[in-house]
CSV table of C-alpha atoms and ligand atoms in Angstrom, one decimal:
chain,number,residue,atom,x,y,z
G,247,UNK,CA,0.0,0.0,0.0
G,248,UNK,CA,2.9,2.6,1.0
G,249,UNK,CA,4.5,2.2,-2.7
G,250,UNK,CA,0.9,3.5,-4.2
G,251,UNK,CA,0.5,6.0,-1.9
G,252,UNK,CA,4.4,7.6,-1.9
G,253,UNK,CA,6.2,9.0,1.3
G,254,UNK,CA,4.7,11.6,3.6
G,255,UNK,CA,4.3,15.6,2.6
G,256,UNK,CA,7.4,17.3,4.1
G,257,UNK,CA,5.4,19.7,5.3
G,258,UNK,CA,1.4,19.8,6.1
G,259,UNK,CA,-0.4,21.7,4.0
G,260,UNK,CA,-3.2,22.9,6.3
G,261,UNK,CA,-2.7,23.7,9.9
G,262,UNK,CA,-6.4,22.3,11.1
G,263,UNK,CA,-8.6,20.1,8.8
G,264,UNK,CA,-12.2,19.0,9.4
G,265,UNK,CA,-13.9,16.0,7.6
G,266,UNK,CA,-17.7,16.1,8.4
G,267,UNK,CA,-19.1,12.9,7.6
G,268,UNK,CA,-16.8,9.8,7.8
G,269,UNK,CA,-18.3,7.6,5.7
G,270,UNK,CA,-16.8,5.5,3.0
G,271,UNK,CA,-15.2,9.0,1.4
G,272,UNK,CA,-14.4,10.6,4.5
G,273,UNK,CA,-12.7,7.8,5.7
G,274,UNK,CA,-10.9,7.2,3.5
G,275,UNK,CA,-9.9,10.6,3.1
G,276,UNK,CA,-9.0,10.8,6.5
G,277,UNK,CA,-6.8,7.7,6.4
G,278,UNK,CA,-4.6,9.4,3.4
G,279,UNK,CA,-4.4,12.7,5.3
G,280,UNK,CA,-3.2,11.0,8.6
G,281,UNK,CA,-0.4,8.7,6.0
G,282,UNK,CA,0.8,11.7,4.2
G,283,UNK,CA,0.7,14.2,6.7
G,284,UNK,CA,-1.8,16.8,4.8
G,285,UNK,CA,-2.6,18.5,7.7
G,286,UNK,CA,-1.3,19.4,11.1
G,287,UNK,CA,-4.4,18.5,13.0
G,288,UNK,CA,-7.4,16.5,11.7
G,289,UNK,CA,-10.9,16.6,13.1
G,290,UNK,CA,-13.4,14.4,12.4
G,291,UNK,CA,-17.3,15.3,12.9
G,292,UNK,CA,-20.7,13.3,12.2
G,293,UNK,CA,-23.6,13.3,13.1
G,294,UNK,CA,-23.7,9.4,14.0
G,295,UNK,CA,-22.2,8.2,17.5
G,296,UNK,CA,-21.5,5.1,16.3
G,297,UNK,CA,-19.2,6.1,13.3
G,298,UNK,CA,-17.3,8.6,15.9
G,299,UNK,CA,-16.8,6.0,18.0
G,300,UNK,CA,-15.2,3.7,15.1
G,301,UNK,CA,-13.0,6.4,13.9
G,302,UNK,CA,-11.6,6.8,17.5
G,303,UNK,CA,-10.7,2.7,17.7
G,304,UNK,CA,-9.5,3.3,13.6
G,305,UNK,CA,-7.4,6.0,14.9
G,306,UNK,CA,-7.9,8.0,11.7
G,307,UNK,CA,-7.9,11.4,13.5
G,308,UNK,CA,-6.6,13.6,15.8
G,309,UNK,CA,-10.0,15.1,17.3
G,310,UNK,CA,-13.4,13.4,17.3
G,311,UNK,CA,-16.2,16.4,17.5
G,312,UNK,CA,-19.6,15.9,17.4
G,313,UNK,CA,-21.0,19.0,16.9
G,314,UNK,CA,-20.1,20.4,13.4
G,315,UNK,CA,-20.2,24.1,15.2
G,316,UNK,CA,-17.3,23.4,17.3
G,317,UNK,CA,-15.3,20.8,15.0
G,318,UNK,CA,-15.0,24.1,12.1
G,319,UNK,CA,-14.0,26.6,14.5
G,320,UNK,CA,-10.4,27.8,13.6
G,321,UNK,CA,-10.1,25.3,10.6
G,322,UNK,CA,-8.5,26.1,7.3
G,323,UNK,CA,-10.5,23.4,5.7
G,324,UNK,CA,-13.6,21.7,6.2
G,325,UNK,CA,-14.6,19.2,4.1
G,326,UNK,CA,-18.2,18.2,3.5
G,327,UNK,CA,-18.5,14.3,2.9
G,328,UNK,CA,-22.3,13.8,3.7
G,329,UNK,CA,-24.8,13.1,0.9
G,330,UNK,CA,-25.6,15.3,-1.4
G,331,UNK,CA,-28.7,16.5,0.5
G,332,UNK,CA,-27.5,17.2,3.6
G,333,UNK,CA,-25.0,19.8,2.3
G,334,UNK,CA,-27.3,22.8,2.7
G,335,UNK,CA,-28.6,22.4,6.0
G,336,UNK,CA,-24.9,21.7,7.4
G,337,UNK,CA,-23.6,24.7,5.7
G,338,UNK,CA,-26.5,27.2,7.2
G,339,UNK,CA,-24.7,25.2,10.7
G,340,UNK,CA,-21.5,25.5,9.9
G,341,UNK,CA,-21.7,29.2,8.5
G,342,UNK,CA,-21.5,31.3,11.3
G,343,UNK,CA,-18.9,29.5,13.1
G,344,UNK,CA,-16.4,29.4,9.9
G,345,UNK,CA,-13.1,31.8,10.5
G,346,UNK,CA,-12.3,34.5,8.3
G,347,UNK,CA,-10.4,32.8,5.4
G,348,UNK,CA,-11.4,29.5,5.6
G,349,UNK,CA,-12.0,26.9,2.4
G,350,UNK,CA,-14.8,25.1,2.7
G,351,UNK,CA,-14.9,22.2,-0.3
G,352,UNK,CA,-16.9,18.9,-0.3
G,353,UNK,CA,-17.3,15.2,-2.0
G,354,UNK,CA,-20.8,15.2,-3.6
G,355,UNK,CA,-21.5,13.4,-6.2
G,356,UNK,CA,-23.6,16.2,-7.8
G,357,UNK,CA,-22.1,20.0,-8.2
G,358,UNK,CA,-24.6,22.8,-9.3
G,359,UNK,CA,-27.0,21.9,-6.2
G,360,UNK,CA,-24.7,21.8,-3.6
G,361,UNK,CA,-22.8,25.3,-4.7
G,362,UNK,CA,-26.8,26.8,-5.1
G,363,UNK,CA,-27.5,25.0,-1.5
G,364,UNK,CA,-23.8,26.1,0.5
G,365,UNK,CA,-22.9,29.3,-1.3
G,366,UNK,CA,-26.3,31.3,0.4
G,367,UNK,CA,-25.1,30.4,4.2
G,368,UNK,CA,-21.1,31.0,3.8
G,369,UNK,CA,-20.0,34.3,5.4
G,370,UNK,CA,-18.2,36.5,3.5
G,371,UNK,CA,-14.2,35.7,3.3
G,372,UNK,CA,-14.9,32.2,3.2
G,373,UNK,CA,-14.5,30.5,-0.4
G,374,UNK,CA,-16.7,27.7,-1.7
G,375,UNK,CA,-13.9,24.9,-3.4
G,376,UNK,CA,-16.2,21.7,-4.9
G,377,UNK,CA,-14.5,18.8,-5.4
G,378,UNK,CA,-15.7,15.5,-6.2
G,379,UNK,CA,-13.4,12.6,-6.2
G,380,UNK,CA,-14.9,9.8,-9.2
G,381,UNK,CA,-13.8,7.1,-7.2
G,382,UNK,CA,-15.6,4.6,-5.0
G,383,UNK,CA,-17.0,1.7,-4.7
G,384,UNK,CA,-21.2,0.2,-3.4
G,385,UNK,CA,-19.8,0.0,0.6
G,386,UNK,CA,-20.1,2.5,2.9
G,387,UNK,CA,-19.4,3.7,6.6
G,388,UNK,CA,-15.8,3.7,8.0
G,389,UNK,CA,-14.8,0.9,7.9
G,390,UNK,CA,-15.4,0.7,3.9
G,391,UNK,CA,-12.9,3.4,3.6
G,392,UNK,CA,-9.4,2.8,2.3
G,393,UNK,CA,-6.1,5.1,2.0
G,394,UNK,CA,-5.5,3.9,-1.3
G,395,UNK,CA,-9.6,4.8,-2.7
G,396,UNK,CA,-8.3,8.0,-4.8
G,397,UNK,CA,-5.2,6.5,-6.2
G,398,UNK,CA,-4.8,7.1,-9.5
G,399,UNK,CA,-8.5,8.2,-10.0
G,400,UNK,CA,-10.0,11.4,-11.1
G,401,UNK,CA,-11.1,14.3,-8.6
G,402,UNK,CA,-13.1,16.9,-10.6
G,403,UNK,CA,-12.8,20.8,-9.0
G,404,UNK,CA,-15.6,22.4,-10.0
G,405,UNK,CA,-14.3,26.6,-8.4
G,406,UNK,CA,-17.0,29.9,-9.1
G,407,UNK,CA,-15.2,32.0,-12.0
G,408,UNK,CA,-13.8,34.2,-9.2
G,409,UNK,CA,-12.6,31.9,-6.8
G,410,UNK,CA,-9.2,33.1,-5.4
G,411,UNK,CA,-6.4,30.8,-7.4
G,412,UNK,CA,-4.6,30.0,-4.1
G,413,UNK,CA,-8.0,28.8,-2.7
G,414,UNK,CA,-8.5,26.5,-5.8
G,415,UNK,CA,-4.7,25.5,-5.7
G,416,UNK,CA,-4.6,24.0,-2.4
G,417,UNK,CA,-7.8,22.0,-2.6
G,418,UNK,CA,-5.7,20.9,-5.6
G,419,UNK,CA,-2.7,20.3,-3.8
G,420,UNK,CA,-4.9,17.7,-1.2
G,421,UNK,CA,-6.4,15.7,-4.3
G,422,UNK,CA,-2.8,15.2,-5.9
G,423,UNK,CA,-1.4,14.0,-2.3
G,424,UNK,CA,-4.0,11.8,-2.2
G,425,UNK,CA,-3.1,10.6,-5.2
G,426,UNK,CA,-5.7,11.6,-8.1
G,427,UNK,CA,-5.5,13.6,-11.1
G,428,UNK,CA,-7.0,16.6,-10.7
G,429,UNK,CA,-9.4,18.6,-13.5
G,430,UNK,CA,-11.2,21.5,-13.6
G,431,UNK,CA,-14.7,22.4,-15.1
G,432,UNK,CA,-17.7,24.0,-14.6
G,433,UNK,CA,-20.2,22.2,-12.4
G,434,UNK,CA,-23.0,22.1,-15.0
G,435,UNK,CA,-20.4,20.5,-17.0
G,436,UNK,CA,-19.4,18.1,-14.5
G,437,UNK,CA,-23.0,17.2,-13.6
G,438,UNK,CA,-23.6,16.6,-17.4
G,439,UNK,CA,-21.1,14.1,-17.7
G,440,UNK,CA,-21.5,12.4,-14.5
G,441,UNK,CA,-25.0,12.1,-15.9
G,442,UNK,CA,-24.2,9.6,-18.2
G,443,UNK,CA,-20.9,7.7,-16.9
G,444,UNK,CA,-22.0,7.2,-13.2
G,445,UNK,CA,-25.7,8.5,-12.5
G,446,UNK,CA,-27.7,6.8,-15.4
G,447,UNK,CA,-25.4,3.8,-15.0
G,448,UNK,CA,-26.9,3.3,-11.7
G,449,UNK,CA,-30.3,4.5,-12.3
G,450,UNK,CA,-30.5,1.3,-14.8
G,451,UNK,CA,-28.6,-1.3,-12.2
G,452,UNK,CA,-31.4,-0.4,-9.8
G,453,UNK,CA,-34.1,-0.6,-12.3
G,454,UNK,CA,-32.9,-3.7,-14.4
G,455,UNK,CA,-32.3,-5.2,-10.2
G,456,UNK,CA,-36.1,-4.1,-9.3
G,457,UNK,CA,-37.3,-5.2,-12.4
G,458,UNK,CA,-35.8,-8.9,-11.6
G,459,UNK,CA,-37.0,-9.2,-8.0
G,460,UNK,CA,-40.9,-8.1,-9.0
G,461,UNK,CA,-40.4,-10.8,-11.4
G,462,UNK,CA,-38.9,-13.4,-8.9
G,463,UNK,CA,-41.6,-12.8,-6.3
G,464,UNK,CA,-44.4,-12.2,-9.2
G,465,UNK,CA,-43.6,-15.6,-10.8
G,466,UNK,CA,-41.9,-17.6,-8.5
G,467,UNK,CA,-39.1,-17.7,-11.0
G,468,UNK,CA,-35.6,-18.9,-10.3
G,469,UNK,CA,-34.0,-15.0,-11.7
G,470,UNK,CA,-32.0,-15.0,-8.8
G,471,UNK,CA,-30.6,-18.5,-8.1
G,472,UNK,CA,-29.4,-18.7,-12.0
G,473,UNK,CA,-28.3,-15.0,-12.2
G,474,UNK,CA,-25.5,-14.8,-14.7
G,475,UNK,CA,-22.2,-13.0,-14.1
G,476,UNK,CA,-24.2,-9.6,-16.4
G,477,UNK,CA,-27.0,-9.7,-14.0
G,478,UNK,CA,-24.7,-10.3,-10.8
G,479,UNK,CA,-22.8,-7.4,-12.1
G,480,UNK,CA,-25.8,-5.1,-12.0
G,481,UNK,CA,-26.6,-6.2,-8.5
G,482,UNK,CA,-23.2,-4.8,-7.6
G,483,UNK,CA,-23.8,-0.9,-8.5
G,484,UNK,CA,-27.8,-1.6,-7.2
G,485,UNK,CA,-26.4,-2.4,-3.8
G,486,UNK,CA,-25.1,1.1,-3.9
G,487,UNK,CA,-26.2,3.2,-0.3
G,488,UNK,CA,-29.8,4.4,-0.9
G,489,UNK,CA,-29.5,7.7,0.6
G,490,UNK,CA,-26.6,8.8,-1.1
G,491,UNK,CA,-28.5,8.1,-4.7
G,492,UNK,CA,-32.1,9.4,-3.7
G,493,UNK,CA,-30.3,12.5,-2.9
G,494,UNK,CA,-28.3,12.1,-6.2
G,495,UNK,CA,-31.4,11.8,-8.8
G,496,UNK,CA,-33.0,14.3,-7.2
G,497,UNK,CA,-30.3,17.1,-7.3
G,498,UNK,CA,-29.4,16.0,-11.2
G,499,UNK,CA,-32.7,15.8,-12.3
G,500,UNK,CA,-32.2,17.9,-15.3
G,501,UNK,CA,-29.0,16.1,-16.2
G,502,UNK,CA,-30.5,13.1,-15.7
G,503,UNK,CA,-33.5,13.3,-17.5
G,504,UNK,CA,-31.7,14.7,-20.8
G,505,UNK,CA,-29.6,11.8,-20.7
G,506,UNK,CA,-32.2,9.6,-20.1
G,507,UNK,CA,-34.1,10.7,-22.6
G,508,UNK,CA,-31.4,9.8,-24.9
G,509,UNK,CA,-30.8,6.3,-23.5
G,510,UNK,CA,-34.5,5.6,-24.8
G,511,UNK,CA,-34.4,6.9,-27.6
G,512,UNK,CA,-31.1,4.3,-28.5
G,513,UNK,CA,-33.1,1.4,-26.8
G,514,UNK,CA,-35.9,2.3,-29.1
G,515,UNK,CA,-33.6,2.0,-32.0
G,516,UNK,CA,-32.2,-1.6,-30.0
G,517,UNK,CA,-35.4,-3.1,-29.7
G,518,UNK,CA,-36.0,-2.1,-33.1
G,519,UNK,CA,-32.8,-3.9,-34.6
G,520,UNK,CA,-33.9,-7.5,-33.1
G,521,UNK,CA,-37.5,-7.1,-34.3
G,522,UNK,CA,-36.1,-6.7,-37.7
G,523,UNK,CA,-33.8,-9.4,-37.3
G,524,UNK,CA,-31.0,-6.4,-38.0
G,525,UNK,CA,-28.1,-8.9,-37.1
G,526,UNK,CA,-25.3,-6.3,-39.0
G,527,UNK,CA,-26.9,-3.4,-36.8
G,528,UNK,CA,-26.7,-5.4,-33.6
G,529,UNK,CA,-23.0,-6.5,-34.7
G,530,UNK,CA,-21.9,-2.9,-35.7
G,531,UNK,CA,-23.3,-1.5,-32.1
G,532,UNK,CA,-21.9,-4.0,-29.5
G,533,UNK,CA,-18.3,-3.8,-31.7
G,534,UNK,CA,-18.2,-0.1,-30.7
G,535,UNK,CA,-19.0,-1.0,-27.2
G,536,UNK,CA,-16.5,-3.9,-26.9
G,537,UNK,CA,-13.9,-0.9,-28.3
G,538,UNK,CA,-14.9,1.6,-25.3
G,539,UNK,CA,-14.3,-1.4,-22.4
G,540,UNK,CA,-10.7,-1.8,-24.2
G,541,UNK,CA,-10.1,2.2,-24.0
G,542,UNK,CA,-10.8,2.7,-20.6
G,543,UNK,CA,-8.6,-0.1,-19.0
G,544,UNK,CA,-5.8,1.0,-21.6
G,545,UNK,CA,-6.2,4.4,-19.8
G,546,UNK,CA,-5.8,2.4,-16.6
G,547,UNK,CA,-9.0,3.5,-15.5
G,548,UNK,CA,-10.1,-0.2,-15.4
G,549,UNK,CA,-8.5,-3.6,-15.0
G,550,UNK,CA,-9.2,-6.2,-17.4
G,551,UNK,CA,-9.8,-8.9,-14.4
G,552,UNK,CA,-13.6,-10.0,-13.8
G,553,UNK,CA,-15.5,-8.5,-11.0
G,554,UNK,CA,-14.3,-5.1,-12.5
G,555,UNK,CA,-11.4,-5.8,-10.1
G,556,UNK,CA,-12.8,-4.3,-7.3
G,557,UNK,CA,-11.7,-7.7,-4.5
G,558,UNK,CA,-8.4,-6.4,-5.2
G,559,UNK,CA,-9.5,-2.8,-4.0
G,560,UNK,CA,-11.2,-3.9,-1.0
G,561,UNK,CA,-8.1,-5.7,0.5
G,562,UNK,CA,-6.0,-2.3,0.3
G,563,UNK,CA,-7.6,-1.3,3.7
K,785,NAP,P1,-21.5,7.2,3.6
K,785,NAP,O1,-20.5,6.1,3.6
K,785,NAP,O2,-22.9,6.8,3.8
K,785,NAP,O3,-21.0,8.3,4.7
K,785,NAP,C1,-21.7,9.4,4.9
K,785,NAP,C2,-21.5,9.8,6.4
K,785,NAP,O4,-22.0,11.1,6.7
K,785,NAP,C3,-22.2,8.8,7.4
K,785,NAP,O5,-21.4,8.5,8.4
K,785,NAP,C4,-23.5,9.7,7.8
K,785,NAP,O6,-24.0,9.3,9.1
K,785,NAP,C5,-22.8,11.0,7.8
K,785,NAP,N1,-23.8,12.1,7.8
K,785,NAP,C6,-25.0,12.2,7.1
K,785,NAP,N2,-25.6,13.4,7.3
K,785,NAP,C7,-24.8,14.1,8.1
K,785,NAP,C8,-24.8,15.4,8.7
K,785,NAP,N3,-25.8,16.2,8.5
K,785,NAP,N4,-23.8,15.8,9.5
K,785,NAP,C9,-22.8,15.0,9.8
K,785,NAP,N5,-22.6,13.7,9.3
K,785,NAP,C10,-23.6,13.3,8.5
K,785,NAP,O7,-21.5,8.0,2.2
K,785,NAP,P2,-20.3,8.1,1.2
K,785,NAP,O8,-20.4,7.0,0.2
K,785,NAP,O9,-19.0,8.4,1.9
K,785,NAP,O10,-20.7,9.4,0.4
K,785,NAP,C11,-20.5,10.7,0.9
K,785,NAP,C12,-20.5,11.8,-0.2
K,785,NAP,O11,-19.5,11.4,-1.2
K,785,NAP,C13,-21.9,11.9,-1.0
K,785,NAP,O12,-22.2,13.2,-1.2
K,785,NAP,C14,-21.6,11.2,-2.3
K,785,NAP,O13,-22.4,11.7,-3.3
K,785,NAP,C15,-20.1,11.4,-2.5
K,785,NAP,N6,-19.4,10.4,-3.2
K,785,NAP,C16,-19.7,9.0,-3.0
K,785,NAP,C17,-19.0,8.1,-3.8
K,785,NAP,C18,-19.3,6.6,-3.5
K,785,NAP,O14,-19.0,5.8,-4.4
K,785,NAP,N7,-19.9,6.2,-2.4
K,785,NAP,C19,-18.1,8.5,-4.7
K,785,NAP,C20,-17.8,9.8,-4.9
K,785,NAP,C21,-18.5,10.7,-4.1
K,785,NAP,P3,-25.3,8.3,9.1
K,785,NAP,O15,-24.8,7.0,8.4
K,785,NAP,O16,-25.6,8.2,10.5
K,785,NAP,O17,-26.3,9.0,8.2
């Protein structure tokens, strides 16, 4: 694990850190910032005893406070690693107790909501950073987290037009120690493209997964007991935390919906090509799609093992 994740930062490069929400992403994040030294203190706040009491026996950080009020006071950094919807609410907590100077970025999944849903209840001196790390897996809690989750992985920054640069360059500077590559866009362009490689992805696993247990229970069918490895696969992403998607869909409904609209409109054109026996058609289509698996794990974004090669991941605790 040390070789992926490189030595320690020679110096921190924030005096007091706070991760609210230590979940599968704040974990882990707090598990890289405790190996590489990113920060000279590191508080950890959420709002469930249980997971503060875990992150104490993990050892993960240097303060456990429960109440978000206190755990921001004097940070540099907070970082927001709740589900999407939860954002607003803890940022009209959080607000008044920020100090002058402060960055206050976050993990969602989702970029234009959150920034409409934080930005109203941040005092002024304090600058809104989004980040969202593409990397992660259907587990969550602490104990899903790992050091190594970012390695290698994209973390999209998603900073106002006129966001200070230094601001922007330090959130930068975590995602790199953590190991990603870092990119910069808008968020309605990040929330457009999420759309359609992680949201709608998802949005079918839990359909094509609901659609299979009705039928089960409806038929007394044996879907489940012979699933094959493409069905199996989809039950994967569908055991993806509930909260965390509701809140998803509902903050990229626009997004969502284009995209969506789209993906009918090609299984239109699918369903089409079988009823006409359109063999050539199907042939052409699934060549192209066989050609995009091949380009992803050649950008190392991907391993060619089966299981999408997340057992591997999950033994990098
Ligand atoms: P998670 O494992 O469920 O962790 C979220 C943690 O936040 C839980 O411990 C939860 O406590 C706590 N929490 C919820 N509301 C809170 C509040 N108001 N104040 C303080 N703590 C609160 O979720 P996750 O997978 O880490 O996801 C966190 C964020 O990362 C989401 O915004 C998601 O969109 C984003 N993200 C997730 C992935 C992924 O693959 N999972 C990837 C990239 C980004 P309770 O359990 O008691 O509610």
């Amino acid at each position: 694990m040390a070789d992926q994740l490189g030595p320690a930062l020679a110096q921190p490069l924030f005096n007091r850190l706070t991760i609210i929400g230590l979940g599968l992403i704040g974990s882990s994040l707090a598990r890289i910032a405790k190996h590489k030294g990113i920060a000279q203190s590191l508080i950890a706040c959420d709002s469930s005893p249980s997971v503060l009491a875990r992150v104490k026996e993990l050892g993960i950080a240097d303060e456990i406070i429960a109440e978000p009020e206190k755990a921001v006071e004097q940070a540099d950094l907070v970082i927001l690693c709740v589900p999407v919807g939860a954002n607003g609410p803890l940022a009209q907590k959080i607000g008044p107790h920020l100090k002058k100077g402060a960055i206050v970025s976050d993990v969602g999944s989702v970029k234009a909501s959150v920034i409409a849903k934080v930005v109203p209840y941040l005092p002024e001196g304090v600058h809104l950073i989004p980040a969202h790390p593409v990397a992660g897996t259907e587990f969550s809690g602490p104990d899903a987290g790992f050091a190594t989750l970012f390695v290698n992985r994209w973390c999209i920054i998603t900073p106002a037009p006129n966001s200070p640069t230094n601001a922007i360059e330090n959130v930068k500077s975590l995602w790199l120690a953590a190991g990603s590559n870092v990119e910069i866009m808008t968020a309605e362009h990040h929330d457009l493209v999420l759309a359609i490689t992680s949201h709608l992805p998802h949005l079918i696993a839990f359909n094509i997964v609901g659609t299979a247990a009705a039928l089960e229970e409806g038929t007394k069918s044996e879907v489940i007991k012979f699933s094959a490895g493409g069905f199996r696969d989809f039950t994967r992403i569908a055991a993806s935390d509930p909260t965390m998607w509701r809140d998803v869909f509902l903050n990229n409904k626009d997004a969502v919906l284009e995209m969506l609209g789209r993906f009918n409109a090609d299984l239109q054109s699918l369903e089409a090509m079988i009823r006409k026996d359109d063999g050539e058609g199907l042939f052409q289509l699934f060549t192209r799609t066989r050609a995009i698996r091949r380009s992803i794990i050649e950008i190392g974004q991907e391993t060619q093992k089966a299981d999408f090669g997340r057992s591997d991941m999950n033994v990098q605790k």
